[in-house]
Coordinates of C-alpha atoms and ligand atoms in Angstrom, one line a residue:
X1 CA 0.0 0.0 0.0
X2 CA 1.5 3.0 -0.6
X3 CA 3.1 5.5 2.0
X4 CA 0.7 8.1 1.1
X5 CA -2.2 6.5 2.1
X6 CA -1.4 5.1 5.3
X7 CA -0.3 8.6 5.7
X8 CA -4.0 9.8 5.2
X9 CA -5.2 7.7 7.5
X10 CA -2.3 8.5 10.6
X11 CA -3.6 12.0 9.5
X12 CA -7.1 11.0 10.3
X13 CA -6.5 9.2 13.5
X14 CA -4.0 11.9 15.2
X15 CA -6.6 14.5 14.7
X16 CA -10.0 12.7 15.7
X17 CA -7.6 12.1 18.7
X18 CA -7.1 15.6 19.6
X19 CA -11.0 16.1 19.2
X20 CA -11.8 12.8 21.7
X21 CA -11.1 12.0 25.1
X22 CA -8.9 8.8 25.1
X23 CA -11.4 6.2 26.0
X24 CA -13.6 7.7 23.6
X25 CA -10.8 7.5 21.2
X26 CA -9.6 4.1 21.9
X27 CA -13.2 2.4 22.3
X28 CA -14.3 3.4 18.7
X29 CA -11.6 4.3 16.7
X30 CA -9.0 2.2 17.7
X31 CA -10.9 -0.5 16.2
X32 CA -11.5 1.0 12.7
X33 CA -9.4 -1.1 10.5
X34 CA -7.4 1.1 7.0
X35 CA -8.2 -0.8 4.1
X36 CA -7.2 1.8 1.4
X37 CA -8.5 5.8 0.4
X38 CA -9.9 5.2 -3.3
X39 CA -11.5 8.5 -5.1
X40 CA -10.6 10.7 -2.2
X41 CA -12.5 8.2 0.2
X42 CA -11.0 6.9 3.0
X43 CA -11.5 3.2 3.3
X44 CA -12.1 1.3 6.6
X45 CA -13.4 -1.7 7.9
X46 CA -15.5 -2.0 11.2
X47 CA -16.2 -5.1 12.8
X48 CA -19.6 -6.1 13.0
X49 CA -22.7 -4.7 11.7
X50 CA -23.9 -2.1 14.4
X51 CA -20.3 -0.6 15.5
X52 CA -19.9 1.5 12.1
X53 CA -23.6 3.4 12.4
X54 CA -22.7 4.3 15.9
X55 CA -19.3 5.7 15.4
X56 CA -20.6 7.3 12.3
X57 CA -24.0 8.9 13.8
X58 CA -22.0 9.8 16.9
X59 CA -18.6 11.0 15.9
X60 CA -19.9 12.6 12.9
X61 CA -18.7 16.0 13.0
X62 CA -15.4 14.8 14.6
X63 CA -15.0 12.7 11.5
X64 CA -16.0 15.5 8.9
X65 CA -13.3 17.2 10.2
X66 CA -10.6 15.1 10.5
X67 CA -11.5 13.7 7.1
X68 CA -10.9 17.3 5.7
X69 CA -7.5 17.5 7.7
X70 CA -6.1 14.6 6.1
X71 CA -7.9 14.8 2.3
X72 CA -9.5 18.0 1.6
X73 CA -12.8 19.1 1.4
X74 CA -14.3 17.0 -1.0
X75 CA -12.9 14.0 1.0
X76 CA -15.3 11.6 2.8
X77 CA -14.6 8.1 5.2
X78 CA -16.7 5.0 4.4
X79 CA -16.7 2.9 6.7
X80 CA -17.5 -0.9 5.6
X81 CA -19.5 -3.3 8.2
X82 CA -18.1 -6.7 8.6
X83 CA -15.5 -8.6 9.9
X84 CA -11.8 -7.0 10.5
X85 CA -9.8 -9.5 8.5
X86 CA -7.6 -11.5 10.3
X87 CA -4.8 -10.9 7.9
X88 CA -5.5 -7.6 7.1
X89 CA -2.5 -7.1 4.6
X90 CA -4.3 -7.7 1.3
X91 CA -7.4 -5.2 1.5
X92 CA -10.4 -7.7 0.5
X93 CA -13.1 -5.4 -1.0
X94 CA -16.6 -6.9 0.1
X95 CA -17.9 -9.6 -2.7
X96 CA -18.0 -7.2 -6.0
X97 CA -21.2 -6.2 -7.1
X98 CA -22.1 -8.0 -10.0
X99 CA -21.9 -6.2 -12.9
X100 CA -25.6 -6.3 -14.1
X101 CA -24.3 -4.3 -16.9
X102 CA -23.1 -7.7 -18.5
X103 CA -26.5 -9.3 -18.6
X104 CA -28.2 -6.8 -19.8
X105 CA -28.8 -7.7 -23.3
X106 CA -27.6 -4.9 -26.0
X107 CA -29.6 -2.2 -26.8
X108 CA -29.4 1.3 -28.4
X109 CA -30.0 3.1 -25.4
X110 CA -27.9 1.3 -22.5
X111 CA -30.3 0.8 -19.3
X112 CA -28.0 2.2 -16.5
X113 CA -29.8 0.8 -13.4
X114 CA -28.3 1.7 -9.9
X115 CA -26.7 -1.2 -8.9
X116 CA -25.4 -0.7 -5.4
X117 CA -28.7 -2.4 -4.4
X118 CA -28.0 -5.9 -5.3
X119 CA -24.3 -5.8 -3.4
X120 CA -23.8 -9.1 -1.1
X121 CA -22.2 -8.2 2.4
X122 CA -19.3 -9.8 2.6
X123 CA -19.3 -10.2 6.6
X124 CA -22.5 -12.6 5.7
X125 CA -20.5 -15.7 5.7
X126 CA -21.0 -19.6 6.9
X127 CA -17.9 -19.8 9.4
X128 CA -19.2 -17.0 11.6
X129 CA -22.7 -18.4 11.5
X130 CA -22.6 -20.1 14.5
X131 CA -24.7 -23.2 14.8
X132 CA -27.4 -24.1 17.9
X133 CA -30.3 -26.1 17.6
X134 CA -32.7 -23.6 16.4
X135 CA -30.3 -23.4 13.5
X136 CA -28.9 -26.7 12.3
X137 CA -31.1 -27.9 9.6
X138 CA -31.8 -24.6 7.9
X139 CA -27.8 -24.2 7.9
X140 CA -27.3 -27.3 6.4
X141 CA -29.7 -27.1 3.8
X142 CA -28.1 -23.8 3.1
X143 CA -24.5 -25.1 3.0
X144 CA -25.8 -27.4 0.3
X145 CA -27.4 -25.5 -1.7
X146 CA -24.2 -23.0 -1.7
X147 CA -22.0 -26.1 -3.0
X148 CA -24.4 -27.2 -5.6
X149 CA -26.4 -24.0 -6.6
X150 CA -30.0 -25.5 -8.6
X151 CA -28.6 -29.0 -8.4
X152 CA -30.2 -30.6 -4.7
X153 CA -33.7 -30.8 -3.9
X154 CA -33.1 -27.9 -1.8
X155 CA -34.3 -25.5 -4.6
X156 CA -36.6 -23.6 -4.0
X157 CA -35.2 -23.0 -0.6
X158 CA -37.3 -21.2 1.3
X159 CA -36.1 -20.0 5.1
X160 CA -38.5 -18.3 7.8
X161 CA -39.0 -17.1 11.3
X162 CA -38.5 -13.8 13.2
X163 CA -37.1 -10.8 12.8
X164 CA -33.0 -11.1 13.7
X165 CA -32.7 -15.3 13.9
X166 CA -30.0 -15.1 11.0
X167 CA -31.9 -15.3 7.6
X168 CA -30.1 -12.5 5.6
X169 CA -26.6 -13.7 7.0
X170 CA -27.7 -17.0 6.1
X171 CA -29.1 -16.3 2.7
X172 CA -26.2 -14.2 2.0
X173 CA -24.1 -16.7 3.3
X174 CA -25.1 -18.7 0.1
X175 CA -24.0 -16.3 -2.0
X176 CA -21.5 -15.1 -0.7
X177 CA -19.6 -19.0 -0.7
X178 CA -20.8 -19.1 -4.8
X179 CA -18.9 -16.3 -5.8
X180 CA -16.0 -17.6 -3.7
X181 CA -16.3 -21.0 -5.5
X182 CA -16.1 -19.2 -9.0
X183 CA -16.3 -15.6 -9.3
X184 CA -18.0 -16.0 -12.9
X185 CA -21.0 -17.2 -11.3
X186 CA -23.7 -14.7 -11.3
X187 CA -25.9 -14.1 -7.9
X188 CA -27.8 -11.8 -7.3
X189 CA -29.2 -10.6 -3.5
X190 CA -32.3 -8.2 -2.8
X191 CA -34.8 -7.5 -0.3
X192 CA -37.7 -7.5 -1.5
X193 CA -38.7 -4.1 -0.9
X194 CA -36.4 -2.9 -2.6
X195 CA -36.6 -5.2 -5.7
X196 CA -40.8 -3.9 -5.5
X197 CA -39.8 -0.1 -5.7
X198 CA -37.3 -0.6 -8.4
X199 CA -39.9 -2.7 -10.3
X200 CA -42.2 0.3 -9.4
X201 CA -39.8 2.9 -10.9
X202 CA -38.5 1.3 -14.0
X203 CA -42.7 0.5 -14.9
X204 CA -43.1 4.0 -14.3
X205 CA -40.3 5.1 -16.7
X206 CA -41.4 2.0 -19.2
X207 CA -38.7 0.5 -18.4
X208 CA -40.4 -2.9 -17.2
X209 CA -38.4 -5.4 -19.9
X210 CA -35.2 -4.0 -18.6
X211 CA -36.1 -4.9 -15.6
X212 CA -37.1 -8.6 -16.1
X213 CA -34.3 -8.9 -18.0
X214 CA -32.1 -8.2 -15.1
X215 CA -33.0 -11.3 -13.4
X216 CA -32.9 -13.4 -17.1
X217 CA -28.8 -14.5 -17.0
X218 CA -28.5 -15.0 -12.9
X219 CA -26.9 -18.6 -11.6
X220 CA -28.7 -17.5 -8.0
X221 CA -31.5 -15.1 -7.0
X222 CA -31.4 -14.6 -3.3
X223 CA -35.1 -12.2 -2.7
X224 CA -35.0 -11.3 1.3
X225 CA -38.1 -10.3 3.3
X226 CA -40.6 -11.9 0.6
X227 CA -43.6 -11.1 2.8
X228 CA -42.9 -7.8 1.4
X229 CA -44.6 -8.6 -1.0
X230 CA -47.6 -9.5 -0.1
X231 CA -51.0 -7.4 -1.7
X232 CA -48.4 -6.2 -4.6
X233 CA -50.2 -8.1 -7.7
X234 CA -48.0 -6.5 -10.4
X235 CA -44.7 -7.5 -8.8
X236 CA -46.0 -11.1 -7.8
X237 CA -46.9 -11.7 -11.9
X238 CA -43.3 -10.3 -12.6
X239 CA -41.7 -12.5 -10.0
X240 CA -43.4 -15.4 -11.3
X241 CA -42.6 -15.2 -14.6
X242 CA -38.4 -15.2 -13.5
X243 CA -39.1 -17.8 -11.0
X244 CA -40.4 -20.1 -13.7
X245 CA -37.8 -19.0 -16.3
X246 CA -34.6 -19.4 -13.6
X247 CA -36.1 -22.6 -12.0
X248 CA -36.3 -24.5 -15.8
X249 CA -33.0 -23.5 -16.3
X250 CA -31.8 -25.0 -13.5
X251 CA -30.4 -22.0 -11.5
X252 CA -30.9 -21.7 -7.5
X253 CA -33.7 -19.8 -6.1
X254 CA -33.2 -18.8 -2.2
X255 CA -35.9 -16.8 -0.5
X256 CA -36.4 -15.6 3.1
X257 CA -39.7 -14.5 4.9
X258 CA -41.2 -14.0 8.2
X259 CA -43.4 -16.6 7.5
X260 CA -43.9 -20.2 5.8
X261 CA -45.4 -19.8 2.4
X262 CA -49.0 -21.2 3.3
X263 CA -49.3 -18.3 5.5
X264 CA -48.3 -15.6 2.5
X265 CA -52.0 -14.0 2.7
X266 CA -52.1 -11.6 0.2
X267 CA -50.0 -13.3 -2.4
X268 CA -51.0 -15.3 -5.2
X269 CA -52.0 -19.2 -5.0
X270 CA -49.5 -20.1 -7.8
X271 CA -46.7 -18.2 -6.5
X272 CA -47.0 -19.5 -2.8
X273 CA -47.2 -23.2 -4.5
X274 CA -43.9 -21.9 -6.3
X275 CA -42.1 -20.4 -3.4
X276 CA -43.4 -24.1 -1.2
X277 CA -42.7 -26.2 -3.9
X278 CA -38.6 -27.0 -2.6
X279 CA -37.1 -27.2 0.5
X280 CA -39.3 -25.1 3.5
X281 CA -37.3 -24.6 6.6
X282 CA -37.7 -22.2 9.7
X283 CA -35.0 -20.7 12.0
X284 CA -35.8 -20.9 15.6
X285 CA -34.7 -18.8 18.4
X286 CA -31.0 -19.7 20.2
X287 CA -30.5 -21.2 23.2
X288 CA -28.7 -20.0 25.8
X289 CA -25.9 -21.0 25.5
X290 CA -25.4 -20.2 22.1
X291 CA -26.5 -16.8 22.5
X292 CA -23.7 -16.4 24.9
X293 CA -21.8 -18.1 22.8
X294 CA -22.5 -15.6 20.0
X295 CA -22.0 -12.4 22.4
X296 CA -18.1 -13.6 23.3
X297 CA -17.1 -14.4 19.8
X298 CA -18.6 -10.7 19.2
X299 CA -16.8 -9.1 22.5
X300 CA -13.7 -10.7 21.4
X301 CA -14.1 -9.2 17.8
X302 CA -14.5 -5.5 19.6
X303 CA -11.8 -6.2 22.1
X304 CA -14.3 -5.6 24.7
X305 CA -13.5 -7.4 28.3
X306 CA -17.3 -8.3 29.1
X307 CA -17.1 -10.1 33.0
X308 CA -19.3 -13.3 32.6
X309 CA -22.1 -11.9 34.7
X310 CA -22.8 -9.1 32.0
X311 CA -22.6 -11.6 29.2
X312 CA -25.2 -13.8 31.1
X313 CA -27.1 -10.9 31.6
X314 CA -27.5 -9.6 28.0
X315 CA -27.9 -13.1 26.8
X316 CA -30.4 -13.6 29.5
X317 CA -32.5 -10.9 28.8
X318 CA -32.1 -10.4 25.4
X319 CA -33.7 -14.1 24.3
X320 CA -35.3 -13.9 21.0
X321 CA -32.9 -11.8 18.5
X322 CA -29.3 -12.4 17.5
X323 CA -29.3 -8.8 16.0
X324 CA -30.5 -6.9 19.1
X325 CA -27.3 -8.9 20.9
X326 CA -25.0 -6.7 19.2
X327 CA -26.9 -3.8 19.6
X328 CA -27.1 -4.3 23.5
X329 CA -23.2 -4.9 23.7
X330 CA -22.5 -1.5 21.2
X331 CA -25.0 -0.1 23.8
X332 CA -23.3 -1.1 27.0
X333 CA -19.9 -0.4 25.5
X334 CA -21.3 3.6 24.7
X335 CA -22.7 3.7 28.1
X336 CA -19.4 3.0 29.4
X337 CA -17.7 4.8 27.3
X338 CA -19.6 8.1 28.0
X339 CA -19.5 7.8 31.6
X340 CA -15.8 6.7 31.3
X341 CA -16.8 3.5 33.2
X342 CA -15.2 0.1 33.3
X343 CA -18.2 -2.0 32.0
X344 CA -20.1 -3.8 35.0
X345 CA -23.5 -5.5 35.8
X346 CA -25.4 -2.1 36.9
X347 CA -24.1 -0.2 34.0
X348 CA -25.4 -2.8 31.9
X349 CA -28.3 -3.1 33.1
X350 CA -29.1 0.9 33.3
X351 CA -27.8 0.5 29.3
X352 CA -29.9 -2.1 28.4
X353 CA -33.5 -0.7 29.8
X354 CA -35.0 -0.1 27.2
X355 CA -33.8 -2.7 24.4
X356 CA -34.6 -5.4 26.7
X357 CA -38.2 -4.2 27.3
X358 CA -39.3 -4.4 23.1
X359 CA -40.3 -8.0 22.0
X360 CA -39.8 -8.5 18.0
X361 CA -41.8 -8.3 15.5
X362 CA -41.3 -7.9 11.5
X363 CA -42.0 -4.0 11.0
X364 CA -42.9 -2.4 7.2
X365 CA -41.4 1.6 6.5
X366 CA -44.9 2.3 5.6
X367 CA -46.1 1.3 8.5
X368 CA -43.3 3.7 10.5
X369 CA -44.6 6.4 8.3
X370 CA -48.2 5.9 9.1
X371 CA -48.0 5.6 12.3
X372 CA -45.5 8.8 13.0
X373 CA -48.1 10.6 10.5
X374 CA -50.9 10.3 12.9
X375 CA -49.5 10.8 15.9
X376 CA -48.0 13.9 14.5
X377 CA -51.4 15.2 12.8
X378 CA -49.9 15.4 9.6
X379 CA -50.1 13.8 6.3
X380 CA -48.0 11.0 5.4
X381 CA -46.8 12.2 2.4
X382 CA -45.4 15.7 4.3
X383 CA -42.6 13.2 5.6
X384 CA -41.7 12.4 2.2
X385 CA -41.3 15.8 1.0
X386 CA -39.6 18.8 1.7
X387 CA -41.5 21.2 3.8
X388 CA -39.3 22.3 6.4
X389 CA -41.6 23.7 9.0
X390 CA -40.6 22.1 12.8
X391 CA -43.8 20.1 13.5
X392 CA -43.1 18.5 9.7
X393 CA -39.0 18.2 9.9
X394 CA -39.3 16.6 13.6
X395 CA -42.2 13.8 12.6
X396 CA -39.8 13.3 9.5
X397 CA -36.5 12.8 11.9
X398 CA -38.5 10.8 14.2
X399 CA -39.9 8.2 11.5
X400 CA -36.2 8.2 9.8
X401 CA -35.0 7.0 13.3
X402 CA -37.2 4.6 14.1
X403 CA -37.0 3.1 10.1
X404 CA -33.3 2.5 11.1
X405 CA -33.8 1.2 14.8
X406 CA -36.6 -1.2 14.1
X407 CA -36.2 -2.4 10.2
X408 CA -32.9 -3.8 9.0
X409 CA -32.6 -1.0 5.6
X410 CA -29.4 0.4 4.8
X411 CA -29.2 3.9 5.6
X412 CA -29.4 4.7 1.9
X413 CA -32.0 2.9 1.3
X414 CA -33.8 4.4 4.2
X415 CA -33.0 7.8 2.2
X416 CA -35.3 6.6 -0.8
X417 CA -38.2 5.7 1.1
X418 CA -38.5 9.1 2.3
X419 CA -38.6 10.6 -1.1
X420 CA -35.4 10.1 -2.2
X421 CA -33.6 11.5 0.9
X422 CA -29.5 11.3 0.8
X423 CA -27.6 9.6 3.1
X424 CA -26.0 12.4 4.8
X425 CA -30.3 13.4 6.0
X426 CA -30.8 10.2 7.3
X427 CA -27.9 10.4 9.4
X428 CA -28.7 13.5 10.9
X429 CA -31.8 12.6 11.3
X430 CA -30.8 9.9 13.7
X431 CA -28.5 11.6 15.4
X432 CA -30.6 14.6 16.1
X433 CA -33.0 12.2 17.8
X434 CA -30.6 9.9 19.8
X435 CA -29.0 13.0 20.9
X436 CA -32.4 14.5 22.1
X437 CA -33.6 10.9 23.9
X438 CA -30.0 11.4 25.6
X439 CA -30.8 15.4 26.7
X440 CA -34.7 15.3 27.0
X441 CA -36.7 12.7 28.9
X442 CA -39.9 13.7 27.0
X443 CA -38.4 12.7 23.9
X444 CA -37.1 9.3 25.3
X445 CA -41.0 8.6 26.4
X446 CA -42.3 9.8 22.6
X447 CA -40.1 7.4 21.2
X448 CA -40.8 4.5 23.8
X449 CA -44.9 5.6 23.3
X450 CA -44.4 5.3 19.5
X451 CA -42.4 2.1 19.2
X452 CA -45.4 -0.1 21.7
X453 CA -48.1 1.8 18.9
X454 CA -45.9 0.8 15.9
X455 CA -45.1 -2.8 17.2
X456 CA -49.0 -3.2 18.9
X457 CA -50.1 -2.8 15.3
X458 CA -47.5 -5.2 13.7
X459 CA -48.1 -8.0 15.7
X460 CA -52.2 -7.8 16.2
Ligands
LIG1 P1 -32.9 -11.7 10.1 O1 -32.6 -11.5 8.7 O2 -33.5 -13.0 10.4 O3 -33.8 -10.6 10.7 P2 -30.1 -11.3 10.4 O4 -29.6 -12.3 9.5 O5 -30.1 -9.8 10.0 O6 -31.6 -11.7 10.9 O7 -29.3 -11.4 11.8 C1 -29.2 -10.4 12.8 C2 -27.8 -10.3 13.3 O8 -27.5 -11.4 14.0 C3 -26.7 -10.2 12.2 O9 -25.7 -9.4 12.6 C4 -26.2 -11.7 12.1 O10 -24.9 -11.7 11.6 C5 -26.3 -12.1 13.5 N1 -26.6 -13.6 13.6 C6 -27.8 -14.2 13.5 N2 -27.7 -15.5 13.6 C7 -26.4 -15.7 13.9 C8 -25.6 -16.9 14.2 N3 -26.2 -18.1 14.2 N4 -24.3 -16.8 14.4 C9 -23.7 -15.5 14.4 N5 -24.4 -14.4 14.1 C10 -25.7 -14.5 13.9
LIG2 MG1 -33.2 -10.0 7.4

């Protein structure tokens, strides 16, 4: 690598340093990784999937400004969730896109979709998938159809169960050991909701051929969240048609819902009898001892000394979701590194309040936005606009938070739900309202007050 850009990134570190307290410093930064600046963007990897969003909604302005210190204005840092390599010598770039471009068939007018919404995560892998009992067969079944994509009965596969028990990592999982394999094969990974609103938009612009086509030339479609898609006729037919066309060629079909297909009201007969029509498995919640399990392997990843009787007590309390276990230890380890604590039992617990009180339940964006809308007074499409006004911009923050606390979208995509938002709003929209939750109790009780209305409605 050269000198130049390690220099960058000393640059980076010695002035975020001056702008921190030391703990601060060595509890978040410390464990930023340097991969490599590209295009005036500095390159790092965090470990895990939470740590990232919370030194990047926290630090923010610290970063901005170290970031211009060491590579100008226009410079920005990206910071890339996953695993820190082990070796971290040669930079390994998450699993490449796939370049769509190259199955698009040729036309006059080149169809220049935005593909940064089909990327696989390369942290999404089968050795750090630990397995328990509530996770053995469906891992299996997955590990088979990832060495021989469309050619085991396991095709459909079709995985289920609740929000956080491992489906994306698993289904990406897939993918992400086919590329390995042989990086010619093609797979392509979406959630749902976001294959339905790029179905929407390219049938808007008439663009609705290109967008079959996309799916024409893949070796494995990996659809996420395919209860999304229930109630949306048009984009059932669509997805029928390249289910039947991928499945007599022989290529792999991998979906995830929150649900087993029979259950799929709201989407068509012949489409659930597709998406059944394989190999149906469910994930079930961890054991104990796998959740603990899970929550050292992560402590040791953040260099984090946890003393057993906090890790009993986030695994204890926090039963149902693998997902909100790493929250709950980023949590704790902010806590502590706030009140320049060593983490203990109390501080845990007075961290993990209110996390350990919410029970899961799959959650829609639209259903954020309708419920924020109400209780706001205001129409839902105000929080997709512009209007500025404070009644509008704080109802607009508010459902932008809790789109990225209780749904699992990308903070971009979380931009384009809201009216094609850019990332740099959604992060300040989160951080204007964990900052206020941390400065103003009445905010803390909205939010709390919100999230039992949202999750009442989700689950009756
Ligand atoms: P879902 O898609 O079912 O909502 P995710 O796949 O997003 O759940 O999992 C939530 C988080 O928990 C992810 O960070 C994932 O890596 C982690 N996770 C889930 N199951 C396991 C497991 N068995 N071993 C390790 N990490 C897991
Ligand atoms: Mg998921």
């Amino acid at each position: 690598m050269p000198a130049t850009e390690t220099a960058v990134w000393d640059t980076f570190l010695s002035t975020i340093q001056q702008s921190l307290n030391s703990s601060t410093f060595n509890t978040w930064f410390t464990k930023l990784e340097f991969s490599h600046v590209h295009n005036n963007k500095l390159i790092v990897n965090a470990p895990g999937n939470y740590f990232g969003d919370y030194v990047t909604i926290q630090y923010r302005e610290e970063i901005e400004r170290a970031v211009e210190v060491a590579l100008g204005e226009a410079g920005e840092l990206l910071i890339r969730k996953g695993e820190v390599p082990e070796n971290p010598h040669p930079a390994e770039p998450a699993t490449p896109s796939r370049s769509i471009q190259s199955l698009i068939p040729a036309r006059q007018e080149p169809y220049t979709p935005d593909l940064s919404w089909t990327t696989l995560n390369a942290k999404y892998q089968f050795h750090n998938f630990i397995e328990g009992d509530g996770n053995r067969m469906a891992r299996s079944a997955a590990m088979a159809c990832a060495n021989k994509p469309g050619k085991t009965i396991f095709n459909p596969l079709f995985v289920y169960g609740d929000v956080g028990l491992g489906k994306t990592h698993l289904i990406q999982a897939i993918g992400n050991q086919v590329v390995a394999d042989n990086p010619n094969r093609k797979v392509l990974y979406l959630a749902s909701e976001t294959y339905y609103h790029h179905y929407v938009e390219t049938t808007k612009e008439n663009r609705s051929t290109d967008f079959a086509n996309l799916f024409r030339n893949v070796n494995v479609l990996i659809l996420d969240d395919i209860q999304f898609l229930t109630g949306k006729e048009k984009t059932q037919v669509e997805l029928f048609h390249t289910f039947n066309i991928l499945f007599q060629a022989g290529k792999q079909l991998v979906f995830s819902s929150d649900r087993p297909p029979k259950d799929l009201k709201g989407m068509e007969f012949r489409l659930i009898s597709r998406l059944g029509s394989g190999f149906t498995i469910d994930l079930q919640p961890l054991d104990l001892e796998t959740r603990s399990a899970i929550l050292v392997k992560r402590a040791e990843e953040l260099d984090t000394e946890l003393p057993d009787d906090v890790i009993h007590f986030i695994a204890a309390n926090v039963t149902s979701n693998i997902r909100e276990l790493e929250q709950a230890l980023v949590h704790v380890m902010g806590m502590a590194s706030l009140k320049q604590m060593e983490i203990t039992l109390p501080l845990a617990k007075s961290a993990l309040q209110r996390i350990i009180s919410e029970r899961p339940v799959t959650i829609g964006v639209d259903l954020i936005q309708k419920s924020v809308a109400e209780f706001f007074e205001i129409p839902e499409s105000k929080l997709l606009g512009k209007t500025r006004t404070k009644k509008i911009s704080t109802a607009r923050h508010m459902a932008m938070y809790l789109t990225y606390r209780l749904t699992n979208n990308s903070k971009k995509d979380i931009g384009l739900f809201f009216g094609g938002k850019d990332h740099s709003s959604v992060i300040y929209a989160i951080r204007n309202v964990e900052n206020s939750i941390l400065t103003d109790p009445e905010t803390g009780l909205l939010v709390d007050n919100l999230i039992r209305r949202i999750r009442q409605t989700a689950s009756s």
